[in-house]
Amino acid sequence: MNYQTLSPELIQQLSAIAPGRVFTGSDINEDYAHDEMPIYGKSVPEAVVEAASTEEIAAVMKLCNENRIPVTPRGAGTGLVGGAVPICGGVLLVTTRMNQILSYDVENFTVTVQPGVLLNTLAEDSASKGLLYPPDPGEKFATLGGNVSTNAGGMRAVKYGCTRDYVKAMTVVLPTGEIIHLGSSVSKTSSGYSLLNLMIGSEGTLGVITELTLKLIPQPKETISLIIPYPDMESCIATVPAFFMHHLNPQALEFMGKDIVISSEAYVGKQVFPRKIDGVEAEAYLLVTFDGNDADELDAVIEKASEVVLEAGAIDVLVADTPALKRDAWAARSSFLEAIMADTKLLDECDVVVPVTQIAPFLGYVESLEETVGLKVRSFGHAGDGNLHIYCCSNDLEEAEFLPRAEKFMEAVYIKATELGGQVSGEHGIGRGKVPFLAKSVGDVNMRLMEEIKKVFDPNLILNPGKVCYKL
Amino acid sequence: MELLVCIKQVPDDTVNVTMGADGAPKLDDIAPVVNAFDTYALEMAARFKEANGGSVTVLTIGGEGAVPALRSCLSVGADRACRVEEASVCDPQGTAYLLSQASKKAGEQPFDVIFCGSESTDAASGQVGAQLAETLGLPVITNVLALEPKDGGISAKQETEDGYRVVEAACPCVVTIVKPDYEPRYPSIKSKMAARKMPVAVLTAADAQADASKFGPEAAKVQRAAISAPPQRQSGVKIQEKEAAEAVRRAMEIMVGQKLI
């Protein structure tokens, strides 16, 4: 695709649309050239527009569409697949100034927000009203627009589902500049193709989200977490289906190996996961949270859960039943990515999702690749839904040596995941980094359908080029 | 050794406290938790017992609402729990007096070491441990980081600005505990379930032979005159360079870094 470069006249027109909020040349903050996985490349846009309204975004899109200027939407830039990196230059359309919580409808349990509101902001604000926004991705400082664009999951997905399950309606600016409204606050619909669901997870390739109506639920009154150490990863993962067989319904169910726990606790500066219990070394852990509205009921649940896991080979069950203990238990888990990044020079990541029963054999295979490709492998993930975060890392190699090894590693990982009935991404998206792997995983026909859908929304292919299904 | 740990329930200190229209902090929706320094004291006492034998009793002043806190202590190393059924205790001196009286009745044998957190995370007067020692006529070692038995007494690492000093005392004695270099343990499901069935002894002030005129409202020697929210933290970056030219250079750097100029 031949795109135009931004002329001084076009920059002037952009400045007229968003006065004082258009940046070019050396005025562009270097953070706008990358997301949090710089291994997929950095790219500086020709101009940054920090948009303030739906109408401004519509005007920017119309101008860029007419002049074939590529536009890349960007929230907080916390993505991990290069989805918000402007690889074709053009305009980077930043939504972080649109950060207002517009209104609550407490009777219908919805909230309407601008796309630049941070997940953490909504979580705290809704909690102060006794409400919960259930999606809980690890990155709390991502924007809600970004969360919807990637259908972000997170740790509570095992009980409450992903972001998709909480989007009731949205306003979208199409690449042509038209403004559309999708969905509504009603509870059910059978009204034609769900463009709303098509937009969710489309990673800013079909339209720019400018307003969202999201579903909330009453905040559970009580939560309690369990740290469950195991002598090996196999017995740890093998326990997972037992939670569901016994009608236990955890809010979060995470697994982690000993190595990553040690790294993360060193990073956080606090040790809470036991290393040795009654002379038995812990090699793997489950970290589980249950929620409910009654403390006694919850006590009965954790007793039952403990019975189940101890029978399945857990060494012990530790109970985080105070705010401080819960906070400390989850602090290590929440810092895994930062801990890995802090002690790794080069890394690449995938977030495949496999059937829960295949987690253990899949991890075994992934670890066996350490020797084959010559990279250190770290992994953790959402045991309850089979979504795994797997990192290949190196501190010794130069980037030119690392990249082909990482590619070999990722290729093997995705082939295996597909064989086991898995998917390329559970929650991070495809962005730029995973495009070739998606094509291999879903096949030609599915890719063709996605490409054709892309063209219907974006006939000039100006919106977020080079991402998801549209290869440059 | 027989060990006593005095604990206090405080509002969860991870929650941002706001002020009500009446000028008092709004605490109704904030879960009560065991004061963090008291959890360190209990963990230190439990480790001391595990290494040297003996038993750990926890003691608090409060109504039925204090029972969950005491049970949580029973699940992480305490062997016995006791609460003094008394709602109106005037000030740190009154608290210390009532605890001193109760400490004489709370155990099966006299206590060798009485542990207190160095301060509470709500009122933070930091006085109760020292006043308890004074009331009982016992030696006190404040700001203790670690403790071991020595020659029938104890040897403690007392925190200083630069590190610690080693201080010894004969038993019985009082120690006030600061954050050691380990975390309080998590209860196991077994210890938590067992704690649910353990008795919590109750003493009234009369049982403890405590004189209400020494701890009740009229005994107050200090009164809280007012309470106010801390000032909002100013946003921005503090430039700390002493030389004017350096300070200007730093300010320019920051503004250029933020693409403000």
XYZ file of C-alpha atoms in Angstrom:
733
model
C 0.000 0.000 0.000
C 1.351 3.397 -0.940
C 0.674 5.882 1.792
C 1.207 9.630 1.572
C 3.512 11.414 3.938
C 2.204 14.257 6.042
C 2.730 17.569 4.277
C 3.064 20.841 6.209
C -0.437 21.738 4.950
C -1.897 18.537 6.392
C -0.134 19.129 9.693
C -1.639 22.593 9.710
C -5.076 21.085 9.128
C -4.523 18.586 11.951
C -3.519 21.489 14.201
C -6.747 23.251 13.320
C -8.678 20.138 14.381
C -6.765 19.650 17.665
C -5.210 23.013 18.531
C -2.083 22.743 20.657
C -2.268 18.956 20.718
C -0.453 18.055 17.525
C 3.241 17.230 17.861
C 5.832 16.640 15.170
C 9.586 16.071 14.789
C 11.629 16.388 17.950
C 8.523 17.423 19.908
C 7.312 13.837 19.781
C 7.857 12.006 23.065
C 10.045 8.987 22.324
C 7.663 6.711 24.271
C 5.233 7.062 21.373
C 7.587 5.017 19.193
C 7.063 1.733 21.058
C 4.930 -0.255 23.451
C 6.176 -2.465 26.298
C 7.608 -5.160 24.020
C 10.224 -3.227 22.045
C 11.571 -6.427 20.472
C 8.926 -5.928 17.753
C 10.587 -2.698 16.691
C 10.287 1.008 17.305
C 8.791 3.456 14.879
C 8.350 7.191 15.262
C 5.136 8.658 13.793
C 5.194 11.728 11.580
C 2.710 13.418 13.901
C 1.068 12.726 17.237
C -2.490 13.935 17.785
C -3.666 13.875 21.382
C -7.380 13.807 20.729
C -9.955 15.297 23.073
C -13.322 14.267 21.587
C -15.174 11.926 19.244
C -15.667 14.805 16.813
C -11.954 15.553 16.705
C -11.158 11.919 16.028
C -13.786 11.851 13.273
C -12.235 14.920 11.672
C -8.722 13.448 11.911
C -9.857 10.166 10.368
C -11.700 11.905 7.547
C -8.679 14.029 6.727
C -6.286 11.093 6.834
C -8.597 8.831 4.831
C -8.951 11.397 2.081
C -5.177 11.804 1.951
C -4.197 8.167 2.546
C -2.293 8.911 5.707
C -1.877 5.871 8.004
C -3.343 6.308 11.478
C -2.415 4.221 14.517
C -4.654 4.507 17.580
C -2.868 4.378 20.933
C -3.986 4.273 24.552
C -1.430 4.045 27.356
C 0.987 2.035 25.195
C 1.113 -0.902 27.602
C 0.552 -3.517 24.879
C 2.906 -6.456 24.416
C 2.611 -7.224 20.694
C 3.467 -3.919 19.027
C -0.219 -3.211 18.305
C 0.005 0.526 18.962
C 3.345 1.097 17.224
C 2.991 3.317 14.117
C 5.039 1.116 11.808
C 4.007 3.033 8.676
C 4.607 6.436 10.244
C 1.671 8.770 9.665
C -0.485 9.902 12.562
C -0.409 8.398 16.049
C -3.858 9.075 17.473
C -3.554 9.116 21.268
C -6.690 8.811 23.402
C -5.245 9.267 26.888
C -6.641 12.808 27.235
C -10.143 11.369 26.884
C -10.031 10.106 30.442
C -13.379 10.974 31.992
C -15.770 8.593 33.700
C -18.920 10.108 32.215
C -21.761 8.543 34.208
C -22.944 5.566 36.224
C -26.330 3.920 35.847
C -26.348 2.147 39.187
C -29.781 0.613 38.642
C -28.738 -1.019 35.392
C -25.191 -1.663 36.636
C -23.420 0.166 33.833
C -20.822 2.893 33.577
C -20.052 5.071 30.579
C -16.450 6.114 30.102
C -14.147 7.746 27.611
C -11.568 5.361 26.122
C -8.572 6.901 27.898
C -9.805 6.097 31.421
C -7.278 3.787 33.067
C -8.388 0.374 34.299
C -7.087 1.227 37.767
C -9.101 4.452 37.855
C -12.346 2.659 37.021
C -11.565 -0.178 39.448
C -11.074 2.252 42.340
C -13.958 4.524 41.432
C -16.477 1.705 40.974
C -15.274 0.018 44.196
C -16.026 3.237 46.082
C -19.633 2.805 44.914
C -19.798 -0.858 45.969
C -19.457 -2.023 42.353
C -16.932 -4.219 40.588
C -15.665 -4.040 37.022
C -14.635 -7.707 36.814
C -11.962 -7.752 34.055
C -8.630 -7.645 35.829
C -5.643 -7.717 33.459
C -2.247 -7.598 35.166
C -1.503 -4.153 33.719
C -3.677 -1.835 35.777
C -2.510 1.314 33.999
C -3.757 0.327 30.576
C -6.651 2.326 29.116
C -10.103 0.799 28.886
C -10.100 1.545 25.161
C -6.968 -0.590 24.870
C -8.487 -3.317 27.039
C -11.547 -3.514 24.784
C -9.418 -3.402 21.650
C -7.489 -6.489 22.765
C -10.362 -8.180 24.620
C -8.064 -8.185 27.640
C -8.538 -11.048 30.063
C -6.722 -11.154 33.350
C -6.841 -13.089 36.529
C -10.565 -12.994 37.221
C -11.443 -14.310 33.754
C -11.813 -17.851 35.083
C -14.948 -16.818 36.970
C -16.144 -13.635 35.336
C -14.963 -13.883 31.743
C -12.999 -11.400 29.650
C -13.501 -7.760 28.709
C -15.868 -8.804 25.891
C -18.381 -9.972 28.468
C -18.570 -6.489 30.001
C -18.945 -4.265 26.945
C -22.553 -3.199 26.467
C -22.175 -0.421 23.941
C -19.632 1.815 22.282
C -19.166 4.782 20.028
C -16.732 4.220 17.210
C -15.183 6.430 14.572
C -14.694 4.483 11.368
C -11.608 4.982 9.216
C -13.765 7.060 6.871
C -14.607 9.480 9.675
C -18.195 8.275 10.129
C -19.388 8.011 13.743
C -21.390 4.899 14.676
C -22.974 3.624 17.868
C -22.904 -0.106 18.546
C -24.771 -2.132 21.171
C -27.003 -0.786 23.901
C -27.502 -1.228 27.619
C -30.142 -3.967 27.162
C -29.429 -7.463 28.470
C -29.984 -9.435 25.280
C -30.100 -8.931 21.567
C -30.690 -10.922 18.412
C -30.463 -8.036 16.050
C -28.247 -8.848 13.118
C -24.498 -9.328 13.011
C -22.841 -8.190 16.203
C -20.615 -5.395 15.005
C -20.030 -4.634 18.672
C -18.363 -7.997 19.132
C -16.463 -7.600 15.902
C -15.038 -4.336 17.172
C -13.997 -5.881 20.530
C -10.562 -7.412 20.101
C -10.015 -5.820 16.678
C -6.927 -3.988 18.010
C -7.717 -0.637 16.460
C -7.790 -1.990 12.910
C -11.509 -1.474 12.190
C -12.346 1.742 14.007
C -11.360 4.023 16.864
C -13.350 3.536 20.067
C -14.316 6.910 21.530
C -16.853 5.996 24.220
C -17.723 2.804 26.088
C -20.633 1.625 28.167
C -19.427 -1.177 30.420
C -21.222 -3.642 32.644
C -20.544 -3.715 36.387
C -21.565 -6.161 39.087
C -22.106 -5.710 42.828
C -18.759 -5.922 44.607
C -18.423 -9.276 46.423
C -18.239 -8.575 50.153
C -15.553 -11.103 51.018
C -12.491 -12.534 49.304
C -9.942 -15.025 50.514
C -6.823 -16.331 48.791
C -4.926 -19.586 49.110
C -1.254 -20.227 48.392
C -0.913 -23.904 47.538
C 2.599 -25.336 47.207
C 3.252 -28.568 45.249
C 6.288 -30.823 44.940
C 6.141 -30.619 41.120
C 4.411 -28.766 38.293
C 2.582 -31.855 37.018
C 0.622 -32.421 40.217
C 0.045 -28.669 40.494
C -1.594 -28.404 37.080
C -3.346 -31.758 37.429
C -5.342 -30.298 40.327
C -6.945 -27.577 38.247
C -9.896 -29.522 36.786
C -10.670 -30.814 40.284
C -11.715 -27.300 41.364
C -14.478 -27.324 38.789
C -15.414 -30.985 39.284
C -16.107 -30.157 42.928
C -18.211 -27.081 42.087
C -15.615 -24.757 43.523
C -15.705 -21.553 41.565
C -12.509 -19.574 42.064
C -12.364 -15.933 41.098
C -8.713 -16.409 40.129
C -6.609 -19.540 39.681
C -2.978 -18.922 38.782
C -0.046 -21.287 38.527
C 3.613 -20.459 38.899
C 6.938 -22.248 39.067
C 9.434 -21.861 41.901
C 12.012 -19.956 39.815
C 9.693 -17.174 38.792
C 8.362 -16.806 42.326
C 11.906 -16.428 43.667
C 12.730 -13.794 41.009
C 9.552 -11.868 41.620
C 9.865 -11.917 45.400
C 13.422 -10.633 45.065
C 12.075 -7.876 42.797
C 9.279 -6.954 45.222
C 11.585 -7.328 48.241
C 9.304 -9.586 50.261
C 9.177 -13.371 50.626
C 5.777 -14.912 51.283
C 5.682 -18.140 49.263
C 7.104 -20.986 51.367
C 10.127 -22.750 49.856
C 10.123 -25.859 52.037
C 7.267 -27.322 54.063
C 7.861 -30.167 56.503
C 11.057 -31.020 54.637
C 9.417 -31.067 51.167
C 10.675 -28.562 48.588
C 7.952 -26.612 46.787
C 8.561 -26.615 43.022
C 5.257 -25.094 41.899
C 2.344 -23.181 43.360
C -1.278 -22.394 42.745
C -2.525 -19.012 43.897
C -6.300 -19.065 44.177
C -8.883 -16.473 45.195
C -12.483 -17.178 46.116
C -15.108 -14.494 46.577
C -18.554 -14.385 48.124
C -20.855 -12.396 50.325
C -20.651 -14.399 53.507
C -17.489 -15.162 55.497
C -18.762 -18.472 56.859
C -19.787 -19.638 53.421
C -16.359 -18.716 52.127
C -14.692 -20.606 54.982
C -16.611 -23.711 53.928
C -15.430 -23.215 50.345
C -11.759 -22.960 51.298
C -12.047 -26.001 53.526
C -13.467 -27.999 50.653
C -10.848 -26.624 48.265
C -8.095 -27.547 50.715
C -9.417 -31.059 51.033
C -9.403 -31.411 47.249
C -5.895 -30.061 46.700
C -4.297 -31.912 49.609
C -5.756 -35.147 48.287
C -4.350 -34.277 44.863
C -0.806 -33.941 46.199
C -0.453 -30.372 47.481
C 2.112 -30.086 50.270
C 0.078 -27.609 52.303
C -2.489 -24.840 51.978
C -1.726 -21.352 53.273
C -4.588 -18.951 53.795
C -4.395 -15.245 52.992
C -7.331 -14.031 55.041
C -6.317 -10.489 55.936
C -5.897 -7.512 53.606
C -2.128 -7.466 54.205
C -1.657 -11.188 53.568
C -3.787 -11.040 50.405
C -1.928 -7.996 49.146
C 1.475 -9.576 49.737
C 0.469 -12.903 48.161
C -0.708 -11.173 44.994
C 2.109 -8.599 44.900
C 4.595 -11.222 43.765
C 2.195 -12.562 41.122
C 1.447 -9.101 39.805
C 5.142 -8.356 39.344
C 6.174 -11.387 37.299
C 6.536 -9.478 34.044
C 8.430 -6.602 35.657
C 10.674 -9.084 37.491
C 11.496 -10.937 34.276
C 12.160 -7.682 32.445
C 14.341 -6.385 35.280
C 16.794 -9.268 35.048
C 16.640 -9.951 31.317
C 18.398 -8.121 28.511
C 16.404 -9.542 25.600
C 13.054 -11.293 25.689
C 10.107 -12.281 23.576
C 6.757 -13.393 24.896
C 3.693 -15.327 23.857
C 0.346 -15.721 25.576
C -1.035 -18.842 23.994
C -4.126 -20.442 25.383
C -4.485 -24.229 25.469
C -7.128 -26.540 26.910
C -6.688 -26.714 30.690
C -5.934 -30.442 30.550
C -3.064 -29.764 28.137
C -1.231 -27.199 30.287
C 1.193 -29.668 31.894
C 2.256 -31.515 28.707
C 2.474 -28.192 26.876
C 4.730 -26.695 29.556
C 6.873 -29.822 29.497
C 7.334 -29.371 25.770
C 8.089 -25.660 26.099
C 10.750 -26.310 28.719
C 12.350 -28.925 26.483
C 12.890 -26.161 23.917
C 15.331 -24.400 26.261
C 18.107 -26.672 25.091
C 16.964 -26.935 21.499
C 16.985 -23.184 20.876
C 19.495 -22.127 23.517
C 17.306 -19.590 25.325
C 16.126 -19.449 28.916
C 12.405 -20.106 29.247
C 10.167 -18.625 31.977
C 6.466 -19.277 32.269
C 3.418 -18.626 34.417
C -0.221 -18.199 33.699
C -3.886 -18.490 34.295
C -4.310 -22.137 35.209
C -8.091 -21.862 35.311
C -8.447 -20.951 31.649
C -5.279 -22.389 30.094
C -3.844 -18.991 29.174
C -0.068 -19.177 29.522
C 2.536 -16.442 29.485
C 5.766 -17.882 28.168
C 8.987 -15.931 27.797
C 12.204 -16.814 26.009
C 15.037 -14.759 27.411
C 18.741 -14.096 26.985
C 21.266 -12.005 28.822
C 24.262 -13.088 26.741
C 23.251 -12.893 23.106
C 23.288 -9.899 20.809
C 19.914 -8.984 19.325
C 20.907 -10.287 15.889
C 21.603 -13.721 17.386
C 18.613 -13.640 19.698
C 15.928 -12.848 17.125
C 16.261 -15.966 14.942
C 16.364 -18.176 18.029
C 13.278 -16.470 19.434
C 11.510 -16.945 16.116
C 12.397 -20.635 16.091
C 11.162 -20.930 19.664
C 7.886 -19.139 18.966
C 7.233 -21.138 15.838
C 7.649 -24.405 17.742
C 5.471 -23.128 20.602
C 2.628 -22.054 18.310
C 2.728 -25.261 16.274
C 2.466 -27.282 19.469
C -0.313 -25.068 20.865
C -2.303 -25.436 17.635
C -1.795 -29.214 17.709
C -3.239 -29.302 21.217
C -6.284 -27.301 20.191
C -4.977 -23.944 21.422
C -5.041 -20.381 20.134
C -2.237 -17.925 19.414
C -3.289 -15.328 21.971
C -5.474 -15.504 25.040
C -5.488 -11.817 25.880
C -2.589 -9.778 24.496
C -3.717 -9.792 20.881
C -1.887 -10.272 17.590
C -0.602 -6.744 16.973
C 2.454 -6.744 14.787
C 4.439 -9.455 16.499
C 2.116 -12.402 16.040
C 0.718 -11.841 12.521
C 2.593 -14.737 10.857
C 1.682 -17.107 13.677
C -2.016 -16.218 13.467
C -2.029 -16.964 9.751
C -0.514 -20.396 10.370
C -2.840 -21.127 13.247
C -6.210 -20.192 11.736
C -5.517 -21.065 8.088
C -6.029 -19.338 4.750
C -9.820 -19.191 4.670
C -10.136 -17.562 8.087
C -7.392 -15.083 7.230
C -9.120 -14.219 3.974
C -12.393 -13.537 5.805
C -10.605 -11.283 8.273
C -8.847 -9.417 5.466
C -12.141 -8.874 3.636
C -13.808 -7.614 6.816
C -10.906 -5.214 7.285
C -11.458 -3.842 3.762
C -15.184 -3.281 4.371
C -14.458 -1.102 7.384
C -11.308 0.483 6.016
C -11.355 0.597 2.216
C -8.138 2.614 2.020
C -6.401 0.425 4.611
C -5.212 3.444 6.559
C -6.110 2.316 10.086
C -3.360 0.586 12.043
C -1.693 -1.014 9.014
C 0.427 -4.133 9.419
C -1.536 -5.468 12.372
C -3.679 -8.556 13.020
C -4.600 -9.750 9.510
C -3.354 -7.033 7.200
C 0.195 -7.777 6.200
C 2.161 -4.963 4.605
C 9.639 -19.200 78.430
C 6.099 -17.907 78.808
C 5.457 -15.170 76.297
C 2.644 -12.629 76.140
C 1.856 -10.588 73.046
C -0.411 -7.558 73.435
C -2.324 -6.759 70.271
C -4.616 -3.990 69.091
C -7.153 -3.931 66.300
C -6.758 -0.981 63.949
C -8.451 0.069 60.692
C -6.824 -1.612 57.667
C -3.902 0.710 57.005
C -3.888 0.005 53.278
C -7.176 1.875 52.891
C -7.184 5.595 52.306
C -9.001 7.154 55.254
C -11.188 10.181 54.569
C -12.568 12.683 57.070
C -16.272 12.932 57.837
C -18.293 16.130 58.097
C -17.948 15.910 61.893
C -14.175 16.217 61.598
C -13.570 12.608 62.574
C -12.041 9.958 60.308
C -14.646 7.809 58.513
C -13.817 4.292 59.640
C -17.152 2.464 59.416
C -16.453 0.707 56.123
C -12.822 -0.093 56.864
C -12.099 -3.637 57.983
C -10.386 -3.948 61.376
C -7.068 -5.795 61.259
C -4.372 -6.671 63.769
C -1.929 -3.762 64.003
C 1.014 -4.517 61.681
C 3.661 -4.038 64.407
C 1.722 -6.442 66.635
C 1.802 -9.054 63.857
C 5.602 -8.688 63.806
C 5.637 -9.056 67.592
C 3.545 -12.221 67.384
C 5.737 -13.706 64.656
C 8.861 -12.969 66.706
C 7.297 -14.504 69.794
C 6.196 -17.592 67.826
C 9.701 -18.067 66.424
C 11.185 -17.569 69.881
C 8.854 -20.245 71.283
C 9.621 -22.663 68.429
C 13.352 -22.247 69.028
C 13.357 -22.225 72.809
C 10.141 -23.802 74.026
C 7.369 -22.249 76.065
C 4.035 -20.864 75.000
C 2.542 -17.714 73.483
C -0.569 -15.973 74.782
C -2.186 -13.043 72.977
C -4.047 -10.376 74.909
C -6.240 -7.544 73.743
C -8.798 -5.115 75.087
C -12.144 -5.204 73.312
C -15.593 -6.684 72.893
C -16.831 -9.629 70.819
C -15.589 -7.815 67.734
C -12.021 -8.535 68.817
C -12.494 -12.312 68.688
C -11.684 -12.734 64.932
C -8.406 -10.866 65.464
C -7.506 -13.132 68.373
C -8.449 -16.227 66.356
C -6.247 -15.057 63.527
C -3.389 -14.842 66.066
C -4.202 -18.378 67.257
C -3.828 -19.575 63.667
C -0.306 -18.167 63.321
C 1.525 -19.323 66.388
C -0.353 -18.226 69.520
C -1.366 -20.992 71.921
C -3.885 -19.066 74.007
C -5.948 -15.938 73.613
C -7.532 -13.614 76.110
C -9.539 -10.437 75.776
C -10.414 -7.868 78.383
C -14.066 -6.955 78.009
C -13.753 -3.210 78.327
C -14.838 -0.564 75.837
C -13.800 2.698 77.416
C -10.107 3.020 77.955
C -8.918 6.577 78.150
C -5.376 6.982 76.844
C -2.100 5.049 76.422
C -1.445 5.201 80.159
C -4.911 3.794 80.928
C -4.403 1.089 78.291
C -1.035 0.163 79.784
C -2.553 0.000 83.273
C -5.417 -2.276 82.185
C -3.055 -4.522 80.202
C -0.700 -4.707 83.174
C -3.505 -5.891 85.426
C -4.814 -8.342 82.839
C -1.314 -9.712 82.180
C -1.287 -11.012 85.733
C -4.403 -13.107 85.065
C -4.114 -14.010 81.383
C -1.573 -16.813 81.697
C -1.326 -20.048 83.591
C 2.103 -18.919 84.795
C 3.675 -15.481 85.067
C 5.022 -14.209 81.768
C 8.757 -13.999 81.158
C 8.633 -11.674 78.162
C 5.793 -9.337 77.175
C 5.809 -8.311 73.521
C 4.131 -5.168 72.169
C 4.258 -3.642 68.715
C 6.414 -0.512 68.838
C 3.352 1.553 67.898
C -0.093 1.216 66.374
C -0.774 2.260 62.811
C -3.807 4.330 63.838
C -2.990 6.464 66.902
C 0.763 5.787 66.715
C 1.465 7.118 70.205
C 4.216 4.536 70.673
C 3.732 4.703 74.438
C 1.872 1.597 75.538
C 4.848 -0.805 75.648
C 7.033 1.517 77.676
C 4.195 2.497 80.026
C 3.251 -1.148 80.490
C 6.807 -1.859 81.627
C 6.691 1.158 83.936
C 3.368 0.083 85.444
C 4.640 -3.450 86.013
C 8.012 -2.204 87.247
C 9.817 -4.212 84.553
C 12.766 -3.443 82.299
C 11.869 -2.534 78.706
C 13.817 -2.802 75.469
C 12.228 -0.718 72.726
C 12.467 -1.031 68.936
C 13.551 -4.663 68.932
C 14.546 -6.322 65.649
C 15.519 -9.743 66.994
C 15.526 -11.588 70.278
C 17.227 -14.582 71.853
C 17.489 -16.042 75.343
C 20.663 -15.324 77.264
C 21.622 -16.347 80.799
C 18.025 -16.676 81.928
C 17.167 -13.270 80.459
C 17.089 -12.031 76.889
C 19.467 -10.426 74.434
C 17.871 -8.139 71.865
C 18.938 -6.287 68.751
C 17.622 -2.774 69.217
C 17.170 -0.758 66.042
C 19.184 2.442 65.744
C 19.375 4.980 62.937
C 22.390 3.263 61.452
C 21.771 -0.375 62.319
C 21.304 -1.950 65.724
C 22.818 -2.259 69.166
C 22.674 -5.336 71.368
C 20.822 -4.820 74.651
C 20.265 -7.387 77.390
C 17.657 -7.545 80.125
C 16.644 -9.894 82.880
C 13.248 -11.589 82.760
C 10.492 -10.725 83.234
C 10.688 -7.809 80.834
C 8.806 -5.942 78.130
C 9.983 -5.597 74.524
C 8.516 -3.394 71.794
C 8.935 -4.746 68.301
C 9.712 -3.041 64.982
C 9.738 -4.676 61.528
C 12.173 -7.587 61.548
C 13.801 -8.898 58.372
C 11.064 -11.493 57.833
C 7.325 -11.452 57.255
C 4.581 -12.743 59.542
C 3.632 -16.285 58.537
C 0.466 -17.268 56.733
C -1.936 -19.547 58.584
C -2.260 -23.006 57.081
C -5.752 -24.331 56.525
C -5.176 -26.766 59.400
C -4.058 -24.086 61.840
C -6.904 -21.825 60.755
C -9.474 -24.559 61.299
C -7.933 -25.497 64.625
C -7.973 -21.857 65.753
C -11.692 -21.710 65.109
C -12.243 -24.304 67.812
C -9.830 -22.875 70.368
C -11.269 -21.035 73.378
C -10.840 -17.296 73.835
C -10.701 -16.407 77.501
C -12.579 -13.324 78.668
C -11.619 -11.150 81.606
C -13.591 -8.244 82.933
C -11.836 -5.318 84.516
C -13.056 -6.649 87.841
C -11.539 -10.089 87.090
C -8.268 -8.340 86.432
C -8.685 -6.348 89.638
C -8.329 -3.180 87.612
C -9.421 0.074 89.169
C -11.682 1.934 86.681
C -10.486 5.268 88.004
C -7.078 4.409 86.565
C -8.146 3.545 83.013
C -11.642 4.993 82.487
C -12.468 8.318 80.812
C -11.871 10.313 83.983
C -8.326 8.970 84.256
C -7.207 10.607 81.037
C -4.027 12.571 81.460
C -3.882 13.592 77.813
C -6.787 14.565 75.576
C -6.915 14.630 71.806
C -7.526 18.270 70.986
C -8.147 17.907 67.250
C -7.548 15.624 64.337
C -7.040 16.693 60.761
C -6.280 15.138 57.409
C -2.676 15.409 56.229
C -2.091 18.100 53.612
C -2.492 16.917 50.023
C 0.842 15.969 48.583
C 1.905 18.629 46.151
C 2.287 17.351 42.632
C 5.463 18.140 40.756
C 9.125 17.441 41.003
C 11.281 18.884 43.745
C 14.536 20.293 42.424
C 17.088 19.818 45.145
C 20.270 21.118 43.561
C 21.857 23.669 45.879
C 23.520 25.877 43.260
C 21.164 28.131 41.290
C 22.833 27.339 37.969
C 22.588 23.607 38.650
C 18.931 23.952 39.657
C 18.120 25.826 36.444
C 19.978 23.230 34.382
C 17.989 20.460 36.080
C 14.673 22.269 35.512
C 15.525 22.719 31.830
C 16.439 19.043 31.542
C 13.094 17.996 33.022
C 11.107 20.280 30.762
C 13.011 19.174 27.662
C 12.568 15.537 28.710
C 8.810 16.069 28.966
C 8.748 17.894 25.612
C 7.379 20.971 27.346
C 9.893 23.264 25.667
